[in-house]
Amino acid sequence: MDDRLEERLSALQKGIPLEDILKGLDQREKELEPLLRLVASVRKLPHPAIDASRANVNRHRLVMVAQRQPRRAGSVSYTFYTFYTFFRNWLKRPLFPALVAVPVVACMLVVLLGGGLWAVGRNATTAVFQAVDGQVEVYTPNSSQGWHSVVSGERVRSGSNVRTHSSASTLLVFSDGSQAYVGPDTDLTLTALTGGLGKPLQIVLSQYSGRTSHIVQPARGGESHYLVETTSGTARVRGTAFSVVVDLGGLTRFAVDTGVVVVDNAGNEVTLSAGQATAALPGLAPEKPAYQFTLLNQVTAIEGQGWLIDGIPVQVPDAVRVHGNPQVGQNVLVEGRILADGNLVADRIELAAQGEPRQAFTGQVEAAIADAMTVAGKTVQVDSQTQVTPGLSSGKAVKVTFAVEANGSWKALNVQTLDEPTEATPEPTATPDLNAKPSLSFEPDELEATGCGSDFTFVGKLLNTGEEPKDYAANVLLGYTLIKGADFVEWVDLVPAGWERIDAGQQVDFDVHMTLNAQWGSAPAGSEIKLRVYIAQETNRPEHHRTRLTLTVVSNCNVTATPTATSTFTPTPSTSGTGTATFTPTPTISGTGTVTPTPSGTPSVETNCTGANPHPTGQRLAARYGVPYEEIMGWFCQHYGFGEIDLAYSLSREHNIPVTEVFALRASGMGWGQIKKALEEPEGTDNVPGHGKPNKKP
Amino acid sequence: VHPPRTPFSAFFLNDTFSRLTPLSFNEGIHFRYSGNDMPADIPTDLIARAQMGEPAVIGALYERFHLNVFRYLYYRLGDQYVAEDLTSEVFIRMIRSLSAYQPQNVAFQAWLFQIARNLAIDHYRKMGVRDEVKLNDDQAPHGEDVDAAVDRKLTSDRLQRALAKLTDDQRDVIVMRFVADMPIAQVAQSLHKSVDSIKGLQRRALIALREILTEWEVSYV
């Protein structure tokens, strides 16, 4: 009967009508009739289907996984089969457990040692969820958990998938301070997240749908990178802010706020600079870079592909996905590009809530007269109420925020240059302690170094000037922005870059390592690099910390017809009762005279300290502390930064001890915070140098 | 050789993904499907291209099989969202295991369903879902009053609830054969059984399903 049933079922599968099959049943087969009717009903049912948008997202994901998969063909290799066979035979032998025990123990030791190393590099190979808002889920393949909701502070590692539901969003913060905002209805994979233990930090995000916005710190070294892959192209960046929107259908829009982004697809690449955007489709070259626009306003007309948004004509090609089916009279958010002919073409439209209109576009300033300005071929009216970034000139890339006047003209409300990177201040996510009123301050707030080498290290000090013990700062995270000379910077490292807690009155030290590239060596004397360190995050009083530390590196390379300064530095380790060492600088500057400011000793160390001479900061410090300029430069030529010298003299004055002892403490390995603390403690307290961070100074 | 640059405006002439996609994406990819008595399998040259990681072929395989895999998982797990997630995972695993796939041993769809079935079993293990279903074995369809029901036509929802009362193998064979429309030989491969045993299993599964639906007064004629 099983065979007979199968015979009839096969006929049904072939498309033979049920009634015809039933007619062919003989008496013995009558029992099959209800079963065949049941099968016919099951086959006719409208079975559930996967949501079309999810299917598209999954397809994108799959294609990208396939692209990353190593190209292999054929079956399991012969080598593997041979090994397998050999191993299987050994399993059958009685002595197998003993023979296998030794390598197993060895493997366990390797795993234990490896575990330690893993812990060191863990921070670099994970990202942290912050500002989780709504339902954000993560799934890590081969883990015991399936998709599960995340909370702020949770870590996510390479290979994990992240998705946000409608109205949900989160921030992914990487170990170098780079951040990725993940918007609603976004689906992505942290495809690669490597780094730590001296390895370059490599971040690869594969985005299948939705919107992400990125603030990327300058890449550390040539092998470091930050990539956002989509089925329609890959964005490569090295220190910039940009966004990626992947729409169903694979249309991807890449838009740059600051810096430069290279987008490549199908072997073609375009370079986007600040304010520019491109769109790309799978398998095709990205569109030419174009300036972008955003309109958040009412739809005033829709005629085929022509839309009017508050009277502004926008082309909406059929393939552009319009989210939410907006109608005339409703508010929409339109994002698009300004083509070379001046036409506005939409890349994306979505229904928006009623609210304040917001209209903006980017472009280069082409002309500016008293009451008007032409940007990207669009003329906007400018009046006394228009806020314009000072120093604006022709050729500058700007973002213009505007309103449409009754006569249809555009009135500029704000014209802002795009060249200066904006600082990102992520929202704190931990619960703030409302009683705590911390106040963080960089002291000093300016450090300067002069040199021609490739490596510079500054020591920054961050002080919580909160007055009462309750005024602690929580989850402090530093950020930095290169505001000048970014082209010379290979990488920047803040160590440490954050603290869980800084008590009121407590001071913490951090190092800012800056590695410059080869171009710095050929930069003209006087060239500058400026880096600004800021408080990117603090939980208890996030809006309060406006303190900034500005680090300046001045080139003294390629100096012609200027006196050559050569310092002879004489560190004199003189043993004192406290066991600390005393160093005395003896700078000698040839061409301007030779000065021996303090008692000297042996051995003598010659330091080449050529360059801009006299150095203005050196002069300033000399004047401030009433010591010879050469003395200041003597310390400087021993690779102490001006900030450190300033600090050392300040401590020396404050505690009435020779500055040489302060430098000796630093040379012994103590951090500046420890030195300050040690000097502030009453006499008799054990101050054992060497418990601080390792000394990096010569 | 890079594809020729196409004016962006040309992309906007169509409105579906497949039409937006450049021709080369699906060009030349056709599945052999010679009637219902033949396994709906794919040519070996396409398998080779998929094993080489050719995105177009991978995308086409997804298009061809994802609905069947999803439905199988939906009827097996009873949860649309979990089924969607696991469907995605089936194809990710497909890519990772493709190099070991040997077309001469098992039909592609059957192999794919083996992956799906293993994932479903893993899911049961993690979530304990199956045990819960068995505990509720004597219950009427959730949320329905058997006595009060008048119009009880067979729906996908009722089918899913009824299938949940069958054994795993019985449910698998019904879904694979009559929802995914797989030939019996492929079902046998997926379940690692002989065709003869699948025939017996199939009949017992249909009888059991019919009894459940009759008990629930669900009409399917």
Coordinates of C-alpha atoms in Angstrom, one line a residue, chain A residues 33-238:
Chain A
E33 CA -8.6 8.7 -0.9
P34 CA -8.6 10.8 2.3
L35 CA -4.8 10.8 2.4
L36 CA -4.6 12.1 -1.2
R37 CA -7.2 14.7 -0.5
L38 CA -5.2 15.8 2.5
V39 CA -2.0 16.0 0.5
A40 CA -3.8 18.0 -2.3
S41 CA -5.1 20.5 0.4
V42 CA -1.6 20.8 2.0
R43 CA -0.1 21.5 -1.4
K44 CA -2.6 24.2 -2.2
L45 CA -2.2 26.1 1.1
P46 CA -0.7 29.6 1.0
H47 CA 2.4 28.6 2.9
P48 CA 4.2 31.3 4.9
A49 CA 7.0 33.1 3.1
I50 CA 10.1 34.8 4.3
D51 CA 9.7 38.6 4.6
A52 CA 11.0 40.1 1.3
S53 CA 13.2 42.6 3.0
R54 CA 14.8 40.0 5.2
A55 CA 15.3 37.8 2.2
N56 CA 17.1 40.6 0.5
V57 CA 19.2 41.3 3.5
N58 CA 20.1 37.6 3.8
R59 CA 21.0 37.4 0.1
H60 CA 23.3 40.4 0.5
R61 CA 24.9 38.8 3.5
L62 CA 25.4 35.5 1.7
V63 CA 26.9 37.1 -1.3
M64 CA 29.4 39.0 0.9
V65 CA 30.3 35.9 2.9
A66 CA 30.9 34.1 -0.4
Q67 CA 33.2 36.9 -1.6
R68 CA 35.2 36.6 1.6
Q69 CA 35.4 32.8 1.5
P70 CA 38.7 31.4 0.3
R71 CA 38.4 30.1 -3.3
R72 CA 38.4 26.4 -3.1
A73 CA 37.1 23.7 -5.3
G74 CA 36.6 20.0 -5.1
S75 CA 36.2 17.7 -2.3
V76 CA 38.2 16.9 0.9
S77 CA 41.8 16.6 0.1
Y78 CA 43.7 13.4 -0.1
T79 CA 46.0 14.5 2.6
F80 CA 43.2 15.1 5.0
Y81 CA 41.7 11.7 4.1
T82 CA 45.0 10.0 4.7
F83 CA 45.4 11.7 8.1
Y84 CA 41.8 10.8 9.0
T85 CA 42.3 7.1 8.1
F86 CA 45.6 7.0 10.0
F87 CA 43.9 8.6 13.1
R88 CA 40.9 6.3 12.9
N89 CA 43.1 3.2 12.9
W90 CA 45.0 4.4 15.9
L91 CA 41.8 4.9 17.8
K92 CA 41.2 1.2 17.6
R93 CA 44.5 0.4 19.4
P94 CA 44.5 -0.2 23.2
L95 CA 47.5 2.1 23.9
F96 CA 45.9 5.0 22.1
P97 CA 44.8 6.9 25.3
A98 CA 48.3 6.8 26.7
L99 CA 49.9 7.9 23.4
V100 CA 47.5 10.7 23.0
A101 CA 47.8 12.0 26.6
V102 CA 51.2 13.7 26.1
P103 CA 50.1 15.9 23.1
V104 CA 46.8 16.6 24.8
V105 CA 48.6 18.0 27.9
A106 CA 51.0 20.0 25.6
C107 CA 48.0 21.4 23.8
M108 CA 46.4 22.4 27.1
L109 CA 49.5 24.3 28.2
V110 CA 49.5 26.1 24.8
V111 CA 45.9 27.0 25.3
L112 CA 46.6 28.3 28.8
L113 CA 49.5 30.5 27.7
G114 CA 47.5 31.6 24.7
G115 CA 44.7 32.5 27.0
G116 CA 46.9 35.1 28.7
L117 CA 47.9 36.6 25.5
W118 CA 44.3 36.6 24.3
A119 CA 43.3 38.6 27.4
V120 CA 45.9 41.2 26.6
G121 CA 44.5 41.7 23.0
R122 CA 40.9 41.3 24.0
N123 CA 40.1 45.0 24.1
A124 CA 41.4 45.5 20.6
T125 CA 39.4 42.5 19.2
T126 CA 36.1 43.5 20.6
A127 CA 33.9 46.5 20.3
V128 CA 31.6 47.9 23.0
F129 CA 27.9 48.6 22.6
Q130 CA 26.9 52.0 23.9
A131 CA 23.8 54.1 23.8
V132 CA 21.6 51.0 23.1
D133 CA 18.2 52.4 22.4
G134 CA 15.3 50.0 21.5
Q135 CA 15.8 46.4 20.5
V136 CA 19.3 45.7 19.3
E137 CA 20.3 42.1 18.9
V138 CA 23.5 40.2 18.4
Y139 CA 24.3 36.8 17.3
T140 CA 27.7 35.2 17.4
P141 CA 28.1 32.0 15.3
N142 CA 29.2 28.9 17.2
S143 CA 28.3 30.5 20.5
S144 CA 25.8 28.9 22.9
Q145 CA 23.3 31.8 22.4
G146 CA 21.2 32.6 19.4
W147 CA 20.1 36.1 18.7
H148 CA 19.7 38.0 21.9
S149 CA 19.2 41.5 23.0
V150 CA 22.2 43.5 24.1
V151 CA 22.6 46.2 26.7
S152 CA 25.0 49.1 26.8
G153 CA 28.5 48.1 27.9
E154 CA 28.3 44.6 26.4
R155 CA 31.2 43.6 24.2
V156 CA 30.9 42.1 20.8
R157 CA 33.6 40.3 18.9
S158 CA 34.7 39.6 15.4
G159 CA 32.3 37.5 13.4
S160 CA 29.2 38.6 15.3
N161 CA 26.1 39.8 13.6
V162 CA 24.3 42.9 14.8
R163 CA 20.8 44.0 13.9
T164 CA 18.5 46.8 15.1
H165 CA 14.8 46.8 14.9
S166 CA 12.6 49.7 13.9
S167 CA 13.3 52.8 15.9
A168 CA 16.3 51.1 17.6
S169 CA 19.9 52.2 17.4
T170 CA 23.2 51.8 19.1
L171 CA 26.8 52.9 19.0
L172 CA 29.7 50.5 18.5
V173 CA 32.9 51.9 20.1
F174 CA 36.2 50.3 19.0
S175 CA 39.4 50.2 21.0
D176 CA 41.0 53.2 19.2
G177 CA 38.0 55.4 19.9
S178 CA 36.5 55.0 16.4
Q179 CA 32.7 54.8 16.6
A180 CA 30.0 53.4 14.4
Y181 CA 26.4 54.5 14.9
V182 CA 24.0 51.8 13.9
G183 CA 20.6 53.2 12.9
P184 CA 17.2 51.5 12.8
D185 CA 16.5 48.5 10.7
T186 CA 20.2 47.9 10.1
D187 CA 21.8 44.5 9.7
L188 CA 25.6 44.1 9.8
T189 CA 28.4 41.8 10.6
L190 CA 31.6 42.6 12.4
T191 CA 33.5 40.7 9.8
A192 CA 37.0 41.5 11.1
L193 CA 38.2 43.1 14.3
T194 CA 41.8 42.4 14.9
G195 CA 44.6 44.2 16.7
G196 CA 46.4 44.3 20.0
L197 CA 49.8 43.0 20.9
G198 CA 51.5 45.2 18.4
K199 CA 49.2 44.2 15.6
P200 CA 47.6 46.9 13.5
L201 CA 44.0 47.6 14.2
Q202 CA 41.8 46.3 11.4
I203 CA 38.1 46.8 11.4
V204 CA 35.8 45.5 8.7
L205 CA 32.0 45.9 8.9
S206 CA 29.8 44.2 6.4
Q207 CA 26.5 46.1 6.1
Y208 CA 23.6 44.4 4.5
S209 CA 20.9 46.9 5.2
G210 CA 20.1 50.2 7.0
R211 CA 22.2 53.1 8.0
T212 CA 25.5 53.4 9.7
S213 CA 27.5 56.6 10.5
H214 CA 31.2 56.4 11.4
I215 CA 33.7 58.5 13.1
V216 CA 37.0 56.9 12.4
Q217 CA 40.3 57.8 14.1
P218 CA 43.3 58.1 12.0
A219 CA 44.7 54.7 11.0
R220 CA 47.6 53.5 13.0
G221 CA 50.3 52.4 10.6
G222 CA 50.0 51.3 7.0
E223 CA 48.4 48.0 7.7
S224 CA 45.6 49.4 9.8
H225 CA 42.3 50.0 8.1
Y226 CA 38.6 50.6 8.6
L227 CA 36.4 49.2 5.9
V228 CA 32.6 49.2 5.5
E229 CA 31.7 46.5 2.9
T230 CA 28.3 46.3 1.1
T231 CA 27.2 44.4 -1.9
S232 CA 27.5 47.6 -3.8
G233 CA 30.9 48.7 -2.8
T234 CA 33.5 49.1 0.0
A235 CA 34.4 52.3 1.8
R236 CA 38.0 52.6 2.9
V237 CA 38.8 55.3 5.3
R238 CA 41.7 56.6 7.4

